């Protein structure tokens, strides 16, 4: 269902809505669409044209997703609460991937043909994520056809490309007059930026996404985890126990993503539990401890019921 992609619209609140506003929206809409309500009118709801039971289920799904900050952060980061993301690579695997597959596939961007002159040359310029963050100047070499003594000749040429901090993977830079020269027509040079796979971060628009693996002890008991940003700034994030049942746990740090003309995007940190094999000499002790924890919860639930 298309409406499920925007749970804020289901509740009729803005993306920046506070928890109090989300709760108030639910308390206002829920009595009108619950199963025993006889006053359901589809035109009274933010999204119209849905059956009563359909809106009731969608509203509850939206409320459960947006009222819990951790799950809401996952949803805002692009992971609907009912879906699990694909397995992530470890830092070692990412480094190996970076060496074996050097260039990260960019979004498909068609060259603006109406802006390029005939006989233009298109080349790729590999860049690191740090170069896109700080900006840099890179030399690129390519082949082009020029007229020498009235005859076309293929030559090698090197030119410099200015990369600003606001450019992104797949960005196109047109250098006028540096393409092929066929007769009296002088073509252009189109440089397309191609970002290397980064071992720690991936770019999503203006945001940076970082995967962090935490030990089982932190997932169960909570603790402080240190995160290093792309500019080597260190953040100490407090993780409260217990770890959510639907991984990953997501924390969002405002203003620590890629640079924009008006500031910076967000740093989205996704925490994954790192499960280590239990040494043989500790298996019995570990099993007894886990059973004690499980039994304690069972007794607590029985006492509550």
mmCIF file of C-alpha atoms in Angstrom:
data_model
loop_
_atom_site.group_PDB
_atom_site.id
_atom_site.type_symbol
_atom_site.label_atom_id
_atom_site.label_comp_id
_atom_site.label_asym_id
_atom_site.label_seq_id
_atom_site.Cartn_x
_atom_site.Cartn_y
_atom_site.Cartn_z
ATOM 1 C CA UNK A 1 0.000 0.000 0.000
ATOM 2 C CA UNK A 2 1.426 3.362 -1.054
ATOM 3 C CA UNK A 3 0.201 5.187 2.085
ATOM 4 C CA UNK A 4 2.305 2.877 4.273
ATOM 5 C CA UNK A 5 5.410 4.622 2.959
ATOM 6 C CA UNK A 6 4.473 7.751 4.887
ATOM 7 C CA UNK A 7 3.258 6.945 8.379
ATOM 8 C CA UNK A 8 3.318 10.615 9.332
ATOM 9 C CA UNK A 9 0.603 11.226 6.721
ATOM 10 C CA UNK A 10 -1.460 8.397 8.199
ATOM 11 C CA UNK A 11 -1.552 10.221 11.528
ATOM 12 C CA UNK A 12 -1.849 13.659 9.966
ATOM 13 C CA UNK A 13 1.272 15.056 11.643
ATOM 14 C CA UNK A 14 4.474 16.636 10.358
ATOM 15 C CA UNK A 15 7.716 14.701 10.166
ATOM 16 C CA UNK A 16 9.089 16.866 12.999
ATOM 17 C CA UNK A 17 6.084 16.173 15.245
ATOM 18 C CA UNK A 18 6.777 15.680 18.952
ATOM 19 C CA UNK A 19 5.750 12.554 20.846
ATOM 20 C CA UNK A 20 2.950 14.570 22.438
ATOM 21 C CA UNK A 21 1.582 15.526 18.997
ATOM 22 C CA UNK A 22 1.737 11.903 17.800
ATOM 23 C CA UNK A 23 -0.069 10.712 20.916
ATOM 24 C CA UNK A 24 -2.729 13.422 20.526
ATOM 25 C CA UNK A 25 -3.277 12.472 16.876
ATOM 26 C CA UNK A 26 -3.731 8.824 17.798
ATOM 27 C CA UNK A 27 -6.146 9.633 20.617
ATOM 28 C CA UNK A 28 -8.157 11.768 18.199
ATOM 29 C CA UNK A 29 -8.308 9.313 15.284
ATOM 30 C CA UNK A 30 -8.430 5.920 17.011
ATOM 31 C CA UNK A 31 -11.944 6.218 18.523
ATOM 32 C CA UNK A 32 -13.367 7.116 15.096
ATOM 33 C CA UNK A 33 -12.002 4.076 13.208
ATOM 34 C CA UNK A 34 -11.864 1.281 15.768
ATOM 35 C CA UNK A 35 -13.970 -1.803 15.028
ATOM 36 C CA UNK A 36 -16.864 -0.887 17.353
ATOM 37 C CA UNK A 37 -17.159 2.679 16.073
ATOM 38 C CA UNK A 38 -20.324 3.499 14.128
ATOM 39 C CA UNK A 39 -19.202 6.995 13.161
ATOM 40 C CA UNK A 40 -16.511 6.145 10.609
ATOM 41 C CA UNK A 41 -16.386 8.661 7.771
ATOM 42 C CA UNK A 42 -13.435 8.231 5.329
ATOM 43 C CA UNK A 43 -13.435 11.962 4.565
ATOM 44 C CA UNK A 44 -12.607 12.798 8.199
ATOM 45 C CA UNK A 45 -9.167 11.178 8.019
ATOM 46 C CA UNK A 46 -5.817 12.465 6.702
ATOM 47 C CA UNK A 47 -5.700 9.708 4.064
ATOM 48 C CA UNK A 48 -9.110 9.229 2.466
ATOM 49 C CA UNK A 49 -10.725 6.327 0.688
ATOM 50 C CA UNK A 50 -9.721 3.519 3.078
ATOM 51 C CA UNK A 51 -12.036 1.014 4.711
ATOM 52 C CA UNK A 52 -12.557 1.304 8.462
ATOM 53 C CA UNK A 53 -10.610 -1.843 9.402
ATOM 54 C CA UNK A 54 -7.832 -0.948 6.959
ATOM 55 C CA UNK A 55 -7.341 2.492 8.491
ATOM 56 C CA UNK A 56 -7.510 1.069 12.024
ATOM 57 C CA UNK A 57 -4.670 -1.365 11.303
ATOM 58 C CA UNK A 58 -2.621 1.266 9.492
ATOM 59 C CA UNK A 59 -3.111 3.801 12.276
ATOM 60 C CA UNK A 60 -1.933 1.343 14.931
ATOM 61 C CA UNK A 61 1.067 0.394 12.840
ATOM 62 C CA UNK A 62 1.961 4.079 12.461
ATOM 63 C CA UNK A 63 1.526 4.724 16.189
ATOM 64 C CA UNK A 64 3.701 1.753 17.231
ATOM 65 C CA UNK A 65 6.418 2.858 14.812
ATOM 66 C CA UNK A 66 6.496 6.590 15.602
ATOM 67 C CA UNK A 67 5.940 6.589 19.366
ATOM 68 C CA UNK A 68 9.164 4.640 20.118
ATOM 69 C CA UNK A 69 12.193 6.877 19.356
ATOM 70 C CA UNK A 70 14.516 4.023 18.341
ATOM 71 C CA UNK A 71 12.033 2.474 15.892
ATOM 72 C CA UNK A 72 11.043 5.920 14.631
ATOM 73 C CA UNK A 73 14.708 6.650 13.899
ATOM 74 C CA UNK A 74 14.912 3.393 11.928
ATOM 75 C CA UNK A 75 11.840 4.392 9.945
ATOM 76 C CA UNK A 76 13.222 7.914 9.291
ATOM 77 C CA UNK A 77 16.478 6.326 8.134
ATOM 78 C CA UNK A 78 14.595 4.400 5.477
ATOM 79 C CA UNK A 79 13.898 1.070 7.185
ATOM 80 C CA UNK A 80 10.183 0.367 7.744
ATOM 81 C CA UNK A 81 9.693 -1.286 11.130
ATOM 82 C CA UNK A 82 8.305 -4.482 9.642
ATOM 83 C CA UNK A 83 11.324 -5.063 7.404
ATOM 84 C CA UNK A 84 14.819 -6.183 8.336
ATOM 85 C CA UNK A 85 17.738 -4.625 6.454
ATOM 86 C CA UNK A 86 20.157 -6.768 4.503
ATOM 87 C CA UNK A 87 23.199 -8.148 6.394
ATOM 88 C CA UNK A 88 25.959 -5.587 6.740
ATOM 89 C CA UNK A 89 29.615 -6.140 6.028
ATOM 90 C CA UNK A 90 32.247 -6.017 8.695
ATOM 91 C CA UNK A 91 35.014 -3.433 8.458
ATOM 92 C CA UNK A 92 37.446 -6.098 7.135
ATOM 93 C CA UNK A 93 34.951 -7.235 4.491
ATOM 94 C CA UNK A 94 34.343 -3.630 3.431
ATOM 95 C CA UNK A 95 38.081 -3.022 3.064
ATOM 96 C CA UNK A 96 38.425 -6.196 0.976
ATOM 97 C CA UNK A 97 35.491 -5.076 -1.164
ATOM 98 C CA UNK A 98 37.071 -1.658 -1.595
ATOM 99 C CA UNK A 99 40.210 -3.307 -2.987
ATOM 100 C CA UNK A 100 38.474 -5.815 -5.249
ATOM 101 C CA UNK A 101 35.623 -3.591 -6.525
ATOM 102 C CA UNK A 102 37.093 -0.127 -6.514
ATOM 103 C CA UNK A 103 34.171 2.036 -7.558
ATOM 104 C CA UNK A 104 30.787 2.277 -5.909
ATOM 105 C CA UNK A 105 27.933 2.110 -8.471
ATOM 106 C CA UNK A 106 26.394 5.613 -8.569
ATOM 107 C CA UNK A 107 22.780 6.627 -9.083
ATOM 108 C CA UNK A 108 21.849 6.599 -12.757
ATOM 109 C CA UNK A 109 22.265 10.135 -14.069
ATOM 110 C CA UNK A 110 21.866 10.709 -17.785
ATOM 111 C CA UNK A 111 24.216 13.310 -19.300
ATOM 112 C CA UNK A 112 22.488 16.568 -20.167
ATOM 113 C CA UNK A 113 22.946 16.121 -23.915
ATOM 114 C CA UNK A 114 21.419 19.479 -24.745
ATOM 115 C CA UNK A 115 24.198 21.161 -22.749
ATOM 116 C CA UNK A 116 27.057 19.261 -24.392
ATOM 117 C CA UNK A 117 28.492 20.157 -27.741
ATOM 118 C CA UNK A 118 28.945 17.493 -30.428
ATOM 119 C CA UNK A 119 32.086 15.315 -30.200
ATOM 120 C CA UNK A 120 32.309 15.685 -26.433
ATOM 121 C CA UNK A 121 34.289 13.227 -24.268
ATOM 122 C CA UNK A 122 32.839 11.549 -21.146
ATOM 123 C CA UNK A 123 35.204 10.214 -18.453
ATOM 124 C CA UNK A 124 34.909 9.033 -14.856
ATOM 125 C CA UNK A 125 36.823 10.549 -11.950
ATOM 126 C CA UNK A 126 37.250 8.237 -8.918
ATOM 127 C CA UNK A 127 36.977 10.100 -5.593
ATOM 128 C CA UNK A 128 37.061 9.151 -1.944
ATOM 129 C CA UNK A 129 34.237 10.103 0.412
ATOM 130 C CA UNK A 130 36.627 12.319 2.366
ATOM 131 C CA UNK A 131 37.404 14.244 -0.820
ATOM 132 C CA UNK A 132 33.699 14.880 -1.340
ATOM 133 C CA UNK A 133 33.440 15.998 2.302
ATOM 134 C CA UNK A 134 36.395 18.411 2.383
ATOM 135 C CA UNK A 135 36.624 19.291 -1.313
ATOM 136 C CA UNK A 136 39.769 18.860 -3.394
ATOM 137 C CA UNK A 137 41.370 19.329 -6.770
ATOM 138 C CA UNK A 138 42.154 16.271 -8.906
ATOM 139 C CA UNK A 139 44.058 15.723 -12.119
ATOM 140 C CA UNK A 140 42.339 13.540 -14.732
ATOM 141 C CA UNK A 141 43.928 12.098 -17.880
ATOM 142 C CA UNK A 142 42.050 11.110 -21.007
ATOM 143 C CA UNK A 143 42.317 10.762 -24.786
ATOM 144 C CA UNK A 144 40.866 13.165 -27.311
ATOM 145 C CA UNK A 145 41.074 13.947 -31.009
ATOM 146 C CA UNK A 146 42.604 17.253 -32.133
ATOM 147 C CA UNK A 147 43.587 18.730 -35.498
ATOM 148 C CA UNK A 148 47.350 18.827 -36.092
ATOM 149 C CA UNK A 149 48.477 20.215 -39.424
ATOM 150 C CA UNK A 150 44.979 19.686 -40.756
ATOM 151 C CA UNK A 151 44.940 16.008 -39.765
ATOM 152 C CA UNK A 152 43.028 14.416 -36.848
ATOM 153 C CA UNK A 153 45.374 13.044 -34.200
ATOM 154 C CA UNK A 154 44.641 11.125 -30.970
ATOM 155 C CA UNK A 155 46.495 12.652 -28.018
ATOM 156 C CA UNK A 156 46.642 12.173 -24.268
ATOM 157 C CA UNK A 157 45.752 15.187 -22.142
ATOM 158 C CA UNK A 158 45.688 15.933 -18.428
ATOM 159 C CA UNK A 159 43.493 18.597 -16.841
ATOM 160 C CA UNK A 160 42.484 19.609 -13.321
ATOM 161 C CA UNK A 161 38.986 19.269 -11.861
ATOM 162 C CA UNK A 162 37.784 21.333 -8.894
ATOM 163 C CA UNK A 163 35.612 19.273 -6.500
ATOM 164 C CA UNK A 164 33.634 21.250 -3.920
ATOM 165 C CA UNK A 165 32.282 19.872 -0.597
ATOM 166 C CA UNK A 166 28.730 20.131 -1.963
ATOM 167 C CA UNK A 167 29.261 17.635 -4.782
ATOM 168 C CA UNK A 168 27.989 14.050 -4.536
ATOM 169 C CA UNK A 169 28.570 10.661 -6.095
ATOM 170 C CA UNK A 170 27.428 10.794 -9.736
ATOM 171 C CA UNK A 171 27.879 14.578 -10.003
ATOM 172 C CA UNK A 172 28.651 15.816 -13.520
ATOM 173 C CA UNK A 173 31.178 18.541 -14.299
ATOM 174 C CA UNK A 174 31.370 20.061 -17.790
ATOM 175 C CA UNK A 175 34.699 21.547 -18.926
ATOM 176 C CA UNK A 176 34.059 23.554 -22.064
ATOM 177 C CA UNK A 177 36.291 23.124 -25.108
ATOM 178 C CA UNK A 178 38.326 20.184 -23.768
ATOM 179 C CA UNK A 179 36.679 17.418 -25.818
ATOM 180 C CA UNK A 180 37.334 16.185 -29.358
ATOM 181 C CA UNK A 181 37.894 18.702 -32.134
ATOM 182 C CA UNK A 182 36.446 17.415 -35.381
ATOM 183 C CA UNK A 183 36.724 19.970 -38.175
ATOM 184 C CA UNK A 184 35.543 23.309 -36.831
ATOM 185 C CA UNK A 185 33.521 21.800 -33.985
ATOM 186 C CA UNK A 186 35.125 21.786 -30.532
ATOM 187 C CA UNK A 187 33.530 19.350 -28.069
ATOM 188 C CA UNK A 188 33.423 19.479 -24.272
ATOM 189 C CA UNK A 189 34.749 17.231 -21.513
ATOM 190 C CA UNK A 190 32.133 15.725 -19.179
ATOM 191 C CA UNK A 191 33.624 14.449 -15.889
ATOM 192 C CA UNK A 192 31.411 12.151 -13.813
ATOM 193 C CA UNK A 193 32.388 11.669 -10.152
ATOM 194 C CA UNK A 194 32.483 8.048 -8.993
ATOM 195 C CA UNK A 195 32.890 7.454 -5.275
ATOM 196 C CA UNK A 196 35.050 4.655 -3.888
ATOM 197 C CA UNK A 197 33.340 2.286 -1.463
ATOM 198 C CA UNK A 198 34.137 3.578 2.030
ATOM 199 C CA UNK A 199 35.036 1.075 4.785
ATOM 200 C CA UNK A 200 33.005 2.876 7.473
ATOM 201 C CA UNK A 201 30.454 5.247 5.928
ATOM 202 C CA UNK A 202 27.936 5.318 3.123
ATOM 203 C CA UNK A 203 26.293 8.474 1.798
ATOM 204 C CA UNK A 204 22.524 8.792 1.559
ATOM 205 C CA UNK A 205 21.725 12.212 0.167
ATOM 206 C CA UNK A 206 23.252 14.681 2.615
ATOM 207 C CA UNK A 207 23.378 12.091 5.416
ATOM 208 C CA UNK A 208 26.173 9.726 6.383
ATOM 209 C CA UNK A 209 25.288 6.205 7.502
ATOM 210 C CA UNK A 210 27.659 4.293 9.777
ATOM 211 C CA UNK A 211 27.406 0.674 10.977
ATOM 212 C CA UNK A 212 28.700 -0.026 14.485
ATOM 213 C CA UNK A 213 29.062 -3.504 15.984
ATOM 214 C CA UNK A 214 28.562 -3.716 19.739
ATOM 215 C CA UNK A 215 29.312 -6.625 22.101
ATOM 216 C CA UNK A 216 26.492 -8.706 23.558
ATOM 217 C CA UNK A 217 27.201 -7.319 27.028
ATOM 218 C CA UNK A 218 26.394 -3.760 25.894
ATOM 219 C CA UNK A 219 23.259 -4.963 24.107
ATOM 220 C CA UNK A 220 21.998 -6.690 27.279
ATOM 221 C CA UNK A 221 23.250 -4.313 29.969
ATOM 222 C CA UNK A 222 23.645 -1.001 28.166
ATOM 223 C CA UNK A 223 26.755 1.127 28.023
ATOM 224 C CA UNK A 224 28.610 3.931 26.281
ATOM 225 C CA UNK A 225 29.863 3.446 22.727
ATOM 226 C CA UNK A 226 32.406 5.762 21.075
ATOM 227 C CA UNK A 227 31.753 6.690 17.425
ATOM 228 C CA UNK A 228 34.241 8.506 15.187
ATOM 229 C CA UNK A 229 32.792 10.826 12.539
ATOM 230 C CA UNK A 230 34.184 11.365 9.049
ATOM 231 C CA UNK A 231 36.044 14.459 10.335
ATOM 232 C CA UNK A 232 37.591 12.382 13.185
ATOM 233 C CA UNK A 233 35.311 13.944 15.794
ATOM 234 C CA UNK A 234 34.445 11.441 18.544
ATOM 235 C CA UNK A 235 30.915 10.998 19.907
ATOM 236 C CA UNK A 236 30.058 9.016 23.031
ATOM 237 C CA UNK A 237 26.580 7.540 22.718
ATOM 238 C CA UNK A 238 24.688 6.000 25.611
ATOM 239 C CA UNK A 239 22.839 2.783 24.729
ATOM 240 C CA UNK A 240 20.076 1.804 27.097
ATOM 241 C CA UNK A 241 19.337 -1.865 27.676
ATOM 242 C CA UNK A 242 17.842 -3.950 26.372
ATOM 243 C CA UNK A 243 18.701 -3.970 22.671
ATOM 244 C CA UNK A 244 15.527 -3.753 20.493
ATOM 245 C CA UNK A 245 14.114 -6.971 19.103
ATOM 246 C CA UNK A 246 14.126 -5.577 15.569
ATOM 247 C CA UNK A 247 17.728 -4.692 14.660
ATOM 248 C CA UNK A 248 19.355 -2.379 14.006
ATOM 249 C CA UNK A 249 19.164 0.154 16.826
ATOM 250 C CA UNK A 250 19.492 3.583 15.184
ATOM 251 C CA UNK A 251 20.851 6.784 16.689
ATOM 252 C CA UNK A 252 20.798 10.052 14.742
ATOM 253 C CA UNK A 253 23.322 12.851 15.326
ATOM 254 C CA UNK A 254 22.184 16.098 13.751
ATOM 255 C CA UNK A 255 24.655 18.270 11.844
ATOM 256 C CA UNK A 256 27.408 15.637 11.466
ATOM 257 C CA UNK A 257 26.727 14.405 7.929
ATOM 258 C CA UNK A 258 27.970 15.710 4.593
ATOM 259 C CA UNK A 259 28.382 19.431 4.066
ATOM 260 C CA UNK A 260 25.652 21.429 2.356
ATOM 261 C CA UNK A 261 25.400 25.092 1.458
ATOM 262 C CA UNK A 262 23.328 25.670 4.590
ATOM 263 C CA UNK A 263 25.077 23.421 7.115
ATOM 264 C CA UNK A 264 25.471 19.669 7.300
ATOM 265 C CA UNK A 265 23.293 16.590 7.044
ATOM 266 C CA UNK A 266 22.844 13.932 9.727
ATOM 267 C CA UNK A 267 25.053 11.113 10.935
ATOM 268 C CA UNK A 268 22.926 7.959 11.180
ATOM 269 C CA UNK A 269 24.541 5.262 13.344
ATOM 270 C CA UNK A 270 23.188 1.720 13.115
ATOM 271 C CA UNK A 271 24.153 -0.624 15.935
ATOM 272 C CA UNK A 272 24.435 -4.359 15.362
ATOM 273 C CA UNK A 273 25.097 -6.967 18.041
ATOM 274 C CA UNK A 274 28.330 -8.894 17.585
ATOM 275 C CA UNK A 275 27.820 -12.499 18.663
ATOM 276 C CA UNK A 276 31.043 -14.275 19.563
ATOM 277 C CA UNK A 277 31.488 -18.045 19.991
ATOM 278 C CA UNK A 278 31.504 -19.168 23.620
ATOM 279 C CA UNK A 279 34.783 -20.890 24.649
ATOM 280 C CA UNK A 280 34.326 -24.510 25.645
ATOM 281 C CA UNK A 281 35.563 -23.914 29.186
ATOM 282 C CA UNK A 282 32.883 -21.229 29.714
ATOM 283 C CA UNK A 283 29.909 -22.981 28.130
ATOM 284 C CA UNK A 284 28.469 -24.460 31.327
ATOM 285 C CA UNK A 285 28.895 -21.229 33.274
ATOM 286 C CA UNK A 286 27.379 -19.192 30.428
ATOM 287 C CA UNK A 287 24.429 -21.561 30.038
ATOM 288 C CA UNK A 288 23.654 -21.427 33.769
ATOM 289 C CA UNK A 289 23.801 -17.627 33.789
ATOM 290 C CA UNK A 290 21.483 -17.318 30.785
ATOM 291 C CA UNK A 291 19.000 -19.735 32.344
ATOM 292 C CA UNK A 292 18.999 -17.686 35.563
ATOM 293 C CA UNK A 293 18.210 -14.549 33.546
ATOM 294 C CA UNK A 294 15.409 -16.303 31.641
ATOM 295 C CA UNK A 295 13.948 -17.765 34.833
ATOM 296 C CA UNK A 296 14.037 -14.359 36.539
ATOM 297 C CA UNK A 297 11.963 -12.851 33.719
ATOM 298 C CA UNK A 298 9.558 -15.783 33.795
ATOM 299 C CA UNK A 299 8.990 -15.370 37.544
ATOM 300 C CA UNK A 300 8.511 -11.623 37.109
ATOM 301 C CA UNK A 301 5.890 -12.169 34.413
ATOM 302 C CA UNK A 302 4.070 -14.773 36.521
ATOM 303 C CA UNK A 303 4.009 -12.393 39.493
ATOM 304 C CA UNK A 304 2.661 -9.588 37.290
ATOM 305 C CA UNK A 305 -0.079 -11.777 35.859
#
